GROMACS .gro file of C-alpha atoms in nm:
model
  204
    1UNK     CA    1   1.010   2.166   1.904
    2UNK     CA    2   0.756   1.989   2.119
    3UNK     CA    3   0.682   1.632   2.018
    4UNK     CA    4   0.329   1.501   2.038
    5UNK     CA    5   0.434   1.135   2.042
    6UNK     CA    6   0.260   1.086   1.707
    7UNK     CA    7   0.449   0.987   1.397
    8UNK     CA    8   0.408   1.195   1.087
    9UNK     CA    9   0.493   1.126   0.725
   10UNK     CA   10   0.555   1.355   0.435
   11UNK     CA   11   0.328   1.241   0.152
   12UNK     CA   12   0.440   1.328  -0.202
   13UNK     CA   13   0.181   1.481  -0.430
   14UNK     CA   14   0.235   1.603  -0.788
   15UNK     CA   15   0.121   1.959  -0.718
   16UNK     CA   16   0.227   2.011  -0.356
   17UNK     CA   17   0.547   1.806  -0.309
   18UNK     CA   18   0.499   1.723   0.058
   19UNK     CA   19   0.186   1.700   0.269
   20UNK     CA   20   0.211   1.615   0.638
   21UNK     CA   21   0.010   1.312   0.750
   22UNK     CA   22  -0.023   1.156   1.092
   23UNK     CA   23   0.037   0.785   1.044
   24UNK     CA   24  -0.222   0.700   1.307
   25UNK     CA   25  -0.506   0.866   1.116
   26UNK     CA   26  -0.757   0.688   0.897
   27UNK     CA   27  -0.661   0.919   0.610
   28UNK     CA   28  -0.304   0.793   0.622
   29UNK     CA   29  -0.412   0.429   0.627
   30UNK     CA   30  -0.656   0.491   0.342
   31UNK     CA   31  -0.375   0.648   0.141
   32UNK     CA   32  -0.159   0.339   0.203
   33UNK     CA   33  -0.421   0.114   0.043
   34UNK     CA   34  -0.527   0.350  -0.235
   35UNK     CA   35  -0.168   0.412  -0.346
   36UNK     CA   36  -0.073   0.045  -0.300
   37UNK     CA   37   0.209   0.121  -0.059
   38UNK     CA   38   0.323  -0.192   0.119
   39UNK     CA   39   0.506  -0.207   0.447
   40UNK     CA   40   0.863  -0.329   0.414
   41UNK     CA   41   0.925  -0.652   0.606
   42UNK     CA   42   1.137  -0.593   0.913
   43UNK     CA   43   1.480  -0.749   0.906
   44UNK     CA   44   1.683  -0.853   1.207
   45UNK     CA   45   1.569  -0.837   1.564
   46UNK     CA   46   1.291  -1.038   1.722
   47UNK     CA   47   0.982  -1.168   1.547
   48UNK     CA   48   0.676  -1.318   1.707
   49UNK     CA   49   0.544  -1.670   1.668
   50UNK     CA   50   0.228  -1.637   1.460
   51UNK     CA   51   0.139  -1.990   1.355
   52UNK     CA   52  -0.219  -2.106   1.385
   53UNK     CA   53  -0.100  -2.361   1.641
   54UNK     CA   54   0.054  -2.084   1.852
   55UNK     CA   55  -0.263  -1.874   1.850
   56UNK     CA   56  -0.476  -2.178   1.928
   57UNK     CA   57  -0.257  -2.261   2.228
   58UNK     CA   58  -0.226  -1.895   2.333
   59UNK     CA   59  -0.563  -1.733   2.257
   60UNK     CA   60  -0.484  -1.431   2.478
   61UNK     CA   61  -0.219  -1.330   2.222
   62UNK     CA   62  -0.495  -1.275   1.967
   63UNK     CA   63  -0.613  -0.974   2.170
   64UNK     CA   64  -0.304  -0.778   2.061
   65UNK     CA   65  -0.432  -0.788   1.703
   66UNK     CA   66  -0.770  -0.628   1.774
   67UNK     CA   67  -0.672  -0.256   1.780
   68UNK     CA   68  -0.484  -0.292   1.452
   69UNK     CA   69  -0.767  -0.489   1.291
   70UNK     CA   70  -1.021  -0.234   1.411
   71UNK     CA   71  -0.830   0.054   1.252
   72UNK     CA   72  -0.759  -0.118   0.921
   73UNK     CA   73  -1.105  -0.264   0.875
   74UNK     CA   74  -1.276   0.065   0.956
   75UNK     CA   75  -1.080   0.213   0.666
   76UNK     CA   76  -1.142  -0.074   0.426
   77UNK     CA   77  -1.511  -0.114   0.515
   78UNK     CA   78  -1.583   0.261   0.529
   79UNK     CA   79  -1.658   0.256   0.900
   80UNK     CA   80  -1.949   0.010   0.871
   81UNK     CA   81  -1.949  -0.083   1.241
   82UNK     CA   82  -2.137  -0.413   1.230
   83UNK     CA   83  -1.928  -0.547   0.940
   84UNK     CA   84  -1.606  -0.435   1.108
   85UNK     CA   85  -1.692  -0.610   1.435
   86UNK     CA   86  -1.803  -0.925   1.253
   87UNK     CA   87  -1.483  -0.942   1.051
   88UNK     CA   88  -1.265  -0.878   1.356
   89UNK     CA   89  -1.427  -1.174   1.530
   90UNK     CA   90  -1.395  -1.388   1.218
   91UNK     CA   91  -1.026  -1.309   1.170
   92UNK     CA   92  -0.952  -1.374   1.537
   93UNK     CA   93  -1.100  -1.721   1.489
   94UNK     CA   94  -0.929  -1.781   1.156
   95UNK     CA   95  -0.577  -1.713   1.284
   96UNK     CA   96  -0.630  -2.004   1.525
   97UNK     CA   97  -0.715  -2.237   1.235
   98UNK     CA   98  -0.514  -2.121   0.934
   99UNK     CA   99  -0.181  -1.957   0.865
  100UNK     CA  100  -0.225  -1.589   0.778
  101UNK     CA  101  -0.058  -1.637   0.440
  102UNK     CA  102  -0.250  -1.954   0.354
  103UNK     CA  103  -0.496  -1.983   0.068
  104UNK     CA  104  -0.773  -2.081   0.310
  105UNK     CA  105  -0.729  -1.768   0.519
  106UNK     CA  106  -0.741  -1.558   0.202
  107UNK     CA  107  -1.047  -1.743   0.076
  108UNK     CA  108  -1.240  -1.684   0.399
  109UNK     CA  109  -1.190  -1.306   0.399
  110UNK     CA  110  -1.191  -1.235   0.025
  111UNK     CA  111  -1.565  -1.177  -0.001
  112UNK     CA  112  -1.538  -0.896   0.254
  113UNK     CA  113  -1.223  -0.720   0.134
  114UNK     CA  114  -1.227  -0.801  -0.238
  115UNK     CA  115  -0.946  -0.620  -0.423
  116UNK     CA  116  -0.782  -0.517  -0.096
  117UNK     CA  117  -0.747  -0.874   0.031
  118UNK     CA  118  -0.386  -0.942  -0.068
  119UNK     CA  119  -0.271  -0.598   0.044
  120UNK     CA  120  -0.449  -0.639   0.378
  121UNK     CA  121  -0.292  -0.982   0.432
  122UNK     CA  122   0.053  -0.838   0.362
  123UNK     CA  123   0.001  -0.558   0.616
  124UNK     CA  124  -0.159  -0.791   0.871
  125UNK     CA  125   0.113  -1.055   0.843
  126UNK     CA  126   0.393  -0.804   0.892
  127UNK     CA  127   0.228  -0.635   1.188
  128UNK     CA  128   0.142  -0.966   1.353
  129UNK     CA  129   0.496  -1.103   1.335
  130UNK     CA  130   0.654  -0.779   1.460
  131UNK     CA  131   0.749  -0.748   1.829
  132UNK     CA  132   0.559  -0.419   1.865
  133UNK     CA  133   0.216  -0.302   1.966
  134UNK     CA  134   0.031  -0.087   1.712
  135UNK     CA  135   0.164   0.249   1.831
  136UNK     CA  136   0.529   0.143   1.833
  137UNK     CA  137   0.488  -0.043   1.505
  138UNK     CA  138   0.358   0.275   1.341
  139UNK     CA  139   0.673   0.456   1.448
  140UNK     CA  140   0.910   0.214   1.278
  141UNK     CA  141   0.710   0.098   0.973
  142UNK     CA  142   0.843   0.191   0.629
  143UNK     CA  143   0.644   0.166   0.307
  144UNK     CA  144   0.742   0.102  -0.055
  145UNK     CA  145   0.565   0.178  -0.381
  146UNK     CA  146   0.461  -0.100  -0.616
  147UNK     CA  147   0.651  -0.151  -0.941
  148UNK     CA  148   0.955   0.031  -1.078
  149UNK     CA  149   0.804   0.348  -1.220
  150UNK     CA  150   0.906   0.707  -1.152
  151UNK     CA  151   0.613   0.739  -0.914
  152UNK     CA  152   0.769   0.500  -0.663
  153UNK     CA  153   0.806   0.657  -0.320
  154UNK     CA  154   1.076   0.639  -0.058
  155UNK     CA  155   1.060   0.667   0.321
  156UNK     CA  156   1.362   0.780   0.521
  157UNK     CA  157   1.383   0.831   0.895
  158UNK     CA  158   1.495   1.163   1.042
  159UNK     CA  159   1.773   1.062   1.282
  160UNK     CA  160   1.720   1.366   1.506
  161UNK     CA  161   1.359   1.275   1.579
  162UNK     CA  162   1.252   0.908   1.579
  163UNK     CA  163   0.888   1.017   1.575
  164UNK     CA  164   0.927   1.169   1.229
  165UNK     CA  165   0.958   0.984   0.900
  166UNK     CA  166   0.990   1.154   0.564
  167UNK     CA  167   0.832   1.038   0.242
  168UNK     CA  168   0.954   1.174  -0.087
  169UNK     CA  169   1.008   1.087  -0.453
  170UNK     CA  170   1.303   0.862  -0.522
  171UNK     CA  171   1.545   1.129  -0.646
  172UNK     CA  172   1.416   1.428  -0.452
  173UNK     CA  173   1.598   1.626  -0.187
  174UNK     CA  174   1.445   1.579   0.156
  175UNK     CA  175   1.341   1.895   0.343
  176UNK     CA  176   1.538   2.038   0.634
  177UNK     CA  177   1.360   1.917   0.948
  178UNK     CA  178   1.508   2.165   1.192
  179UNK     CA  179   1.247   2.396   1.344
  180UNK     CA  180   1.360   2.690   1.127
  181UNK     CA  181   1.385   2.462   0.827
  182UNK     CA  182   1.024   2.348   0.868
  183UNK     CA  183   0.900   2.708   0.889
  184UNK     CA  184   1.093   2.806   0.576
  185UNK     CA  185   0.978   2.493   0.399
  186UNK     CA  186   0.610   2.557   0.470
  187UNK     CA  187   0.649   2.913   0.335
  188UNK     CA  188   0.801   2.755   0.025
  189UNK     CA  189   0.502   2.517   0.002
  190UNK     CA  190   0.256   2.804   0.035
  191UNK     CA  191   0.425   2.993  -0.247
  192UNK     CA  192   0.442   2.695  -0.483
  193UNK     CA  193   0.103   2.544  -0.406
  194UNK     CA  194  -0.105   2.862  -0.396
  195UNK     CA  195   0.053   3.050  -0.684
  196UNK     CA  196   0.147   3.343  -0.455
  197UNK     CA  197   0.474   3.526  -0.492
  198UNK     CA  198   0.715   3.550  -0.200
  199UNK     CA  199   0.626   3.916  -0.144
  200UNK     CA  200   0.257   3.821  -0.126
  201UNK     CA  201   0.335   3.565   0.145
  202UNK     CA  202   0.537   3.813   0.352
  203UNK     CA  203   0.259   4.071   0.334
  204UNK     CA  204  -0.021   3.835   0.446
   0.00000   0.00000   0.00000
């Protein structure tokens, strides 16, 4: 199967168990915030220096944050271009004065992001300290549900294809991600999500 270089995730929904999302899309990022899915902190390996002192002494390193900020803020501010650009500039200044997890940093951006402030800071902090650019970070990021309810979600990587990550309910069986398995699985989805019988699908 030809890979596009994009990462996809299987998003669990009560009616249709798995829906394919590209992680780089605004819809995926919007789903992350709306469903309160938080990226799992990376363990082991390298992490970047992200102190306010470091950014003040190395202002060029702030430029790495701009593509990620642009994507996230376009989602959170509904694509309001002037607000997005203003907040990008503000945050790029703030990281040179305050620690990302500090109360002052939160206070300065709260009026713009409101209820999404803490979630945004969590995502921003974890991306900033990672050793990756945005594209590579998207490939390796894993997300957890909030709380301990049955609706919590799980991400698991497909070892055969590092560009694919699967999202499913905690006790569900993950789909077969071979090429034939995907075809069979999508037929199964069509049957279960449309109310068609298997004979109806084969005759369409």
